[in-house]
Tab-separated table of N, CA and C in Angstrom:
chain	number	residue	atom	x	y	z
I	12	ARG	N	0.766	-0.831	0.046
I	12	ARG	CA	0.255	-0.054	-0.040
I	12	ARG	C	0.669	1.086	0.062
I	13	SER	N	0.610	2.201	-0.982
I	13	SER	CA	1.506	3.149	-1.202
I	13	SER	C	0.653	4.844	-1.218
I	14	SER	N	0.737	5.328	-0.267
I	14	SER	CA	-0.058	6.620	-0.173
I	14	SER	C	0.660	7.660	-1.486
I	15	GLY	N	0.044	9.005	-2.266
I	15	GLY	CA	0.280	9.447	-2.609
I	15	GLY	C	1.915	10.103	-2.662
I	16	ILE	N	1.913	10.558	-1.119
I	16	ILE	CA	3.012	10.905	-0.783
I	16	ILE	C	4.335	10.539	-1.393
I	17	ASN	N	4.285	8.709	-1.100
I	17	ASN	CA	5.351	7.521	-1.370
I	17	ASN	C	5.480	8.508	-2.790
I	18	ALA	N	4.893	8.303	-4.204
I	18	ALA	CA	5.271	8.802	-4.758
I	18	ALA	C	5.744	9.940	-5.219
I	19	GLU	N	4.803	10.670	-4.526
I	19	GLU	CA	4.936	12.350	-5.168
I	19	GLU	C	6.576	12.662	-4.673
I	20	TYR	N	7.020	11.916	-3.338
I	20	TYR	CA	7.991	12.448	-2.460
I	20	TYR	C	8.911	11.755	-3.388
I	21	GLY	N	9.193	10.907	-3.292
I	21	GLY	CA	10.118	9.737	-3.911
I	21	GLY	C	10.477	10.049	-5.654
I	22	ASN	N	9.609	10.623	-6.062
I	22	ASN	CA	9.686	11.088	-7.260
I	22	ASN	C	10.550	12.207	-7.721
I	23	LEU	N	10.489	13.224	-6.542
I	23	LEU	CA	10.387	14.200	-6.487
I	23	LEU	C	12.472	14.279	-5.916
I	24	LYS	N	12.167	13.559	-4.978
I	24	LYS	CA	13.481	12.978	-4.824
I	24	LYS	C	14.603	12.638	-5.645
I	25	LEU	N	14.063	12.059	-6.715
I	25	LEU	CA	14.716	11.025	-7.317
I	25	LEU	C	15.696	12.118	-8.581
I	26	LEU	N	14.018	12.880	-8.727
I	26	LEU	CA	14.433	14.244	-10.096
I	26	LEU	C	15.596	15.255	-9.527
I	27	GLN	N	15.513	15.867	-7.996
I	27	GLN	CA	16.205	16.370	-7.953
I	27	GLN	C	17.710	16.113	-7.582
I	28	ARG	N	17.758	14.626	-7.326
I	28	ARG	CA	18.888	14.281	-7.726
I	28	ARG	C	19.771	13.788	-8.990
I	29	ALA	N	19.044	13.446	-9.626
I	29	ALA	CA	18.992	13.778	-11.047
I	29	ALA	C	19.706	15.246	-11.850
I	30	LYS	N	18.786	15.750	-11.027
I	30	LYS	CA	19.384	17.032	-11.517
I	30	LYS	C	20.391	17.484	-11.454
I	31	MET	N	20.723	17.452	-10.107
I	31	MET	CA	22.405	17.544	-9.744
I	31	MET	C	23.451	17.010	-9.971
I	32	TRP	N	23.215	15.425	-10.077
I	32	TRP	CA	24.160	14.409	-11.130
I	32	TRP	C	24.424	15.247	-12.356
I	33	LYS	N	23.148	15.953	-13.532
I	33	LYS	CA	23.527	15.955	-14.286
I	33	LYS	C	24.274	17.360	-14.364
I	34	MET	N	24.340	18.364	-13.471
I	34	MET	CA	24.666	19.844	-13.295
I	34	MET	C	26.099	19.364	-13.053
I	35	GLN	N	26.466	18.088	-12.462
I	35	GLN	CA	27.626	17.840	-12.003
I	35	GLN	C	28.593	17.462	-12.535
I	36	GLN	N	28.384	16.591	-13.907
I	36	GLN	CA	28.562	15.841	-14.874
I	36	GLN	C	28.861	17.247	-15.913
I	37	LYS	N	27.814	18.112	-16.395
I	37	LYS	CA	27.991	18.663	-16.939
I	37	LYS	C	29.197	19.905	-16.560
I	38	GLN	N	29.269	20.529	-15.309
I	38	GLN	CA	29.845	20.983	-15.118
I	38	GLN	C	31.635	20.229	-15.360
I	39	SER	N	31.633	19.428	-15.028
I	39	SER	CA	33.525	18.541	-14.923
I	39	SER	C	33.839	18.303	-16.372
I	40	ASP	N	32.579	18.177	-17.175
I	40	ASP	CA	32.561	18.069	-18.744
I	40	ASP	C	33.393	19.525	-19.211
I	41	ASP	N	32.935	20.700	-18.775
I	41	ASP	CA	33.436	21.984	-19.116
I	41	ASP	C	34.348	22.266	-18.548
I	42	ASP	N	34.770	21.885	-17.340
I	42	ASP	CA	35.914	22.044	-16.387
I	42	ASP	C	37.608	21.889	-17.328
I	43	ASP	N	37.169	20.517	-17.581
I	43	ASP	CA	38.304	19.773	-18.390
I	43	ASP	C	37.730	18.847	-19.598
I	44	ASP	N	39.043	18.314	-19.942
I	44	ASP	CA	38.834	17.053	-21.236
I	44	ASP	C	39.047	15.908	-20.924
I	45	ASP	N	39.391	15.664	-19.265
I	45	ASP	CA	40.255	14.666	-18.707
I	45	ASP	C	38.933	13.963	-17.765
I	46	ASP	N	38.011	12.882	-17.999
I	46	ASP	CA	36.553	12.764	-17.461
I	46	ASP	C	37.155	11.560	-16.371
I	47	ASP	N	38.265	10.687	-16.187
I	47	ASP	CA	38.373	9.798	-15.226
I	47	ASP	C	38.214	10.214	-14.022
I	48	ASP	N	38.653	11.334	-13.259
I	48	ASP	CA	38.867	11.154	-12.005
I	48	ASP	C	37.586	12.058	-11.729
I	49	ASP	N	36.468	12.454	-12.694
I	49	ASP	CA	35.417	13.202	-12.270
I	49	ASP	C	33.944	12.359	-12.232
I	50	TRP	N	33.678	11.068	-12.185
I	50	TRP	CA	32.776	10.248	-12.082
I	50	TRP	C	32.158	10.722	-10.774
I	51	THR	N	31.001	10.585	-10.830
I	51	THR	CA	30.192	10.873	-9.616
I	51	THR	C	28.767	9.788	-9.744
I	52	GLU	N	28.769	9.345	-8.104
I	52	GLU	CA	27.585	8.331	-8.639
I	52	GLU	C	25.939	8.352	-8.959
I	53	PRO	N	25.388	7.940	-9.919
I	53	PRO	CA	24.333	8.224	-10.567
I	53	PRO	C	23.676	8.376	-8.654
I	54	PRO	N	21.776	8.861	-8.817
I	54	PRO	CA	21.265	8.692	-8.170
I	54	PRO	C	20.496	7.543	-6.807
I	55	THR	N	20.382	7.107	-6.058
I	55	THR	CA	20.087	6.244	-5.796
I	55	THR	C	18.614	6.528	-5.197
I	56	GLU	N	17.405	5.132	-5.033
I	56	GLU	CA	16.226	4.813	-4.406
I	56	GLU	C	16.041	5.608	-2.778
I	57	SER	N	15.274	6.166	-2.804
I	57	SER	CA	15.027	6.559	-1.332
I	57	SER	C	14.935	5.858	-0.094
I	58	VAL	N	15.470	5.518	0.530
I	58	VAL	CA	15.784	5.046	1.832
I	58	VAL	C	14.176	4.454	2.679
I	59	CYS	N	13.585	4.894	2.567
I	59	CYS	CA	11.955	4.902	3.351
I	59	CYS	C	10.908	5.170	2.228
I	60	GLU	N	10.313	3.945	2.461
I	60	GLU	CA	8.704	3.874	1.619
I	60	GLU	C	7.882	4.798	2.532
I	61	TRP	N	7.285	5.681	2.510
I	61	TRP	CA	6.448	6.733	3.139
I	61	TRP	C	5.289	6.404	3.293
I	62	VAL	N	4.411	5.824	4.514
I	62	VAL	CA	3.045	5.376	4.604
I	62	VAL	C	2.240	6.691	5.550
I	63	LYS	N	1.437	6.993	5.045
I	63	LYS	CA	0.742	8.446	5.247
I	63	LYS	C	-0.641	7.886	6.247
I	64	LYS	N	-0.458	8.431	7.827
I	64	LYS	CA	-1.738	8.087	8.508
I	64	LYS	C	-2.016	8.917	8.905
I	65	THR	N	-3.250	9.002	8.522
I	65	THR	CA	-4.225	10.402	8.993
I	65	THR	C	-4.929	10.584	10.497
I	66	ASP	N	-5.035	11.894	10.784
I	66	ASP	CA	-5.954	12.034	12.264
I	66	ASP	C	-4.879	11.175	13.032
I	67	LYS	N	-3.357	11.179	13.153
I	67	LYS	CA	-2.522	10.414	13.932
I	67	LYS	C	-1.387	10.734	14.368
I	68	LYS	N	-0.743	11.234	15.300
I	68	LYS	CA	0.966	11.520	15.554
I	68	LYS	C	1.053	9.830	16.536
I	69	MET	N	3.020	9.553	16.062
I	69	MET	CA	3.567	8.891	16.347
I	69	MET	C	3.927	9.151	17.511
I	70	LYS	N	4.939	8.334	18.519
I	70	LYS	CA	4.884	8.487	20.262
I	70	LYS	C	6.683	8.435	19.810
I	71	LYS	N	7.050	9.242	20.932
I	71	LYS	CA	8.705	9.411	20.788
I	71	LYS	C	9.024	10.399	19.933
I	72	LYS	N	8.852	11.655	20.627
I	72	LYS	CA	9.704	12.824	20.064
I	72	LYS	C	11.100	12.761	19.253
I	73	ILE	N	11.722	12.614	18.445
I	73	ILE	CA	13.601	12.733	18.775
I	73	ILE	C	13.938	13.401	18.246
I	74	SER	N	13.184	14.714	17.719
I	74	SER	CA	13.823	16.062	17.251
I	74	SER	C	13.010	17.291	17.424
I	75	GLY	N	13.496	18.150	16.955
I	75	GLY	CA	12.654	20.033	17.035
I	75	GLY	C	11.643	19.513	15.791
I	76	TRP	N	11.174	20.699	15.562
I	76	TRP	CA	10.257	20.950	14.891
I	76	TRP	C	11.234	21.749	13.409
I	77	MET	N	10.837	20.934	12.310
I	77	MET	CA	11.430	21.291	10.922
I	77	MET	C	10.346	21.411	9.963
I	78	SER	N	11.070	21.525	8.875
I	78	SER	CA	9.900	21.164	7.677
I	78	SER	C	9.838	19.751	7.164
I	79	MET	N	8.352	19.477	6.134
I	79	MET	CA	8.386	17.799	6.399
I	79	MET	C	9.379	17.405	4.965
I	80	ALA	N	9.960	18.246	4.037
I	80	ALA	CA	11.347	17.291	3.517
I	80	ALA	C	12.509	17.491	4.360
I	81	ASP	N	13.173	18.420	5.212
I	81	ASP	CA	13.721	18.082	6.198
I	81	ASP	C	13.505	16.890	7.034
I	82	ALA	N	12.618	16.707	7.843
I	82	ALA	CA	12.324	15.896	8.183
I	82	ALA	C	12.970	14.280	7.601
I	83	MET	N	11.916	14.223	6.694
I	83	MET	CA	11.924	12.820	5.890
I	83	MET	C	13.383	12.800	5.799
I	84	ASP	N	14.161	13.561	5.427
I	84	ASP	CA	15.488	13.673	4.777
I	84	ASP	C	16.590	12.830	5.668
I	85	GLU	N	16.222	14.164	7.066
I	85	GLU	CA	16.904	13.773	8.435
I	85	GLU	C	16.465	11.868	9.251
I	86	CYS	N	15.156	12.071	9.140
I	86	CYS	CA	14.665	10.255	9.157
I	86	CYS	C	15.260	9.200	8.630
I	87	GLU	N	15.359	9.496	7.267
I	87	GLU	CA	15.914	8.598	6.154
I	87	GLU	C	17.636	8.248	6.801
I	88	GLU	N	18.252	9.077	7.333
I	88	GLU	CA	19.496	9.142	7.557
I	88	GLU	C	19.809	9.026	9.095
I	89	LYS	N	18.988	8.799	9.853
I	89	LYS	CA	19.063	7.953	11.014
I	89	LYS	C	18.021	7.226	11.323
I	90	GLU	N	18.803	6.046	11.707
I	90	GLU	CA	18.590	4.450	11.827
I	90	GLU	C	17.373	4.024	12.813
I	91	SER	N	17.412	5.493	14.107
I	91	SER	CA	16.376	5.159	14.882
I	91	SER	C	15.376	6.238	14.719
I	92	CYS	N	15.138	6.261	13.566
I	92	CYS	CA	13.572	7.228	13.397
I	92	CYS	C	12.710	6.076	12.158
I	93	THR	N	11.559	5.985	13.285
I	93	THR	CA	10.967	5.026	12.426
I	93	THR	C	9.939	5.791	11.740
I	94	GLY	N	9.710	7.131	12.056
I	94	GLY	CA	8.599	8.345	11.078
I	94	GLY	C	8.523	9.595	11.541
I	95	ILE	N	7.664	10.164	10.746
I	95	ILE	CA	7.463	11.536	11.369
I	95	ILE	C	5.755	12.023	11.481
I	96	SER	N	5.876	13.072	12.499
I	96	SER	CA	4.868	13.601	12.797
I	96	SER	C	4.546	14.840	12.183
I	97	CYS	N	3.719	15.502	11.523
I	97	CYS	CA	3.072	16.738	10.999
I	97	CYS	C	2.298	17.521	11.538
I	98	LYS	N	2.385	18.564	12.042
I	98	LYS	CA	1.009	19.685	12.213
I	98	LYS	C	0.989	20.711	11.409
I	99	ASP	N	0.415	21.138	10.262
I	99	ASP	CA	0.460	21.797	9.561
I	99	ASP	C	1.455	21.911	8.568
I	100	ASP	N	2.407	22.834	8.245
I	100	ASP	CA	3.302	22.644	7.749
I	100	ASP	C	4.745	22.060	8.600
I	101	LYS	N	4.522	21.864	9.956
I	101	LYS	CA	5.845	21.810	10.564
I	101	LYS	C	5.714	20.060	10.963
I	102	CYS	N	7.016	19.554	10.743
I	102	CYS	CA	6.952	18.129	11.851
I	102	CYS	C	8.435	18.157	12.442
I	103	TYR	N	8.034	16.688	13.063
I	103	TYR	CA	8.883	16.160	14.116
I	103	TYR	C	9.529	14.806	13.622
I	104	MET	N	10.632	13.899	13.739
I	104	MET	CA	10.593	12.596	13.592
I	104	MET	C	10.303	11.795	14.684
I	105	ASN	N	10.163	10.862	14.774
I	105	ASN	CA	9.650	9.856	15.894
I	105	ASN	C	10.492	8.643	15.848
I	106	GLY	N	10.689	8.029	17.160
I	106	GLY	CA	11.467	6.961	17.787
I	106	GLY	C	10.624	5.232	17.739
I	107	LYS	N	8.968	5.326	17.357
I	107	LYS	CA	8.462	4.555	17.995
I	107	LYS	C	7.284	4.734	16.748
I	108	ARG	N	6.888	3.493	16.906
I	108	ARG	CA	5.854	2.979	15.840
I	108	ARG	C	4.630	2.844	15.980
I	109	LYS	N	4.073	3.479	17.631
I	109	LYS	CA	3.193	3.744	17.991
I	109	LYS	C	2.004	4.787	17.728
I	110	PHE	N	1.244	4.928	17.720
I	110	PHE	CA	0.444	6.480	17.540
I	110	PHE	C	-0.749	6.611	19.036
I	111	LYS	N	-1.136	7.640	18.453
I	111	LYS	CA	-1.889	8.137	19.369
I	111	LYS	C	-2.889	9.652	18.353
I	112	LYS	N	-4.059	9.058	18.924
I	112	LYS	CA	-5.371	9.783	17.711
I	112	LYS	C	-5.455	11.074	17.986
I	113	ASN	N	-5.201	11.853	17.019
I	113	ASN	CA	-5.018	13.532	17.376
I	113	ASN	C	-5.465	14.121	15.933
I	114	SER	N	-6.555	15.107	15.941
I	114	SER	CA	-7.024	15.353	14.476
I	114	SER	C	-5.908	16.315	14.043
I	115	LYS	N	-5.182	17.125	14.879
I	115	LYS	CA	-4.525	18.168	14.432
I	115	LYS	C	-3.192	17.314	13.145
I	116	PHE	N	-3.141	15.783	13.812
I	116	PHE	CA	-1.756	15.480	13.205
I	116	PHE	C	-1.889	14.906	11.927
I	117	THR	N	-0.937	14.581	11.198
I	117	THR	CA	-0.536	13.555	10.137
I	117	THR	C	0.647	12.760	10.792
I	118	ALA	N	0.581	11.335	10.259
I	118	ALA	CA	1.705	10.623	10.718
I	118	ALA	C	2.140	10.441	9.606
I	119	TYR	N	3.551	9.832	9.173
I	119	TYR	CA	4.399	9.497	7.999
I	119	TYR	C	5.097	8.398	8.345
I	120	VAL	N	5.017	7.044	8.206
I	120	VAL	CA	5.949	6.275	8.804
I	120	VAL	C	6.732	5.730	7.926
I	121	CYS	N	7.838	5.732	8.166
I	121	CYS	CA	9.063	5.192	7.489
I	121	CYS	C	9.828	3.728	7.396
I	122	ARG	N	8.899	3.314	6.464
I	122	ARG	CA	9.495	1.521	5.988
I	122	ARG	C	10.483	1.684	4.984
I	123	ARG	N	11.700	1.113	5.669
I	123	ARG	CA	12.967	0.902	5.089
I	123	ARG	C	13.057	-0.391	4.277
I	124	ASN	N	13.820	0.149	2.877
I	124	ASN	CA	13.508	-0.292	1.793
I	124	ASN	C	15.079	-1.383	1.867
């Protein structure tokens, strides 16, 4: 089961990484003719599959408030992060997969690939 956020955010991240990779390749091609030491790895898949849980917030807050994009990025980097809880346009990372009902929040569970 995938939610819209999975495809939207995953595709956006891959698109951004691909654009950065293309820019790096173009810049290195413009800088010199020797391409041997300019190789950069192509973009990789997202670490998490994000599953949306409406009207819920997760337990065990492990970060401060930040944007959704920053929370998702940091959560993917931190093994102890199980997902994020968001209220309006601000989110924080969580350390447990348990939920509390709260109509002001939306939780996004990180299912690690």
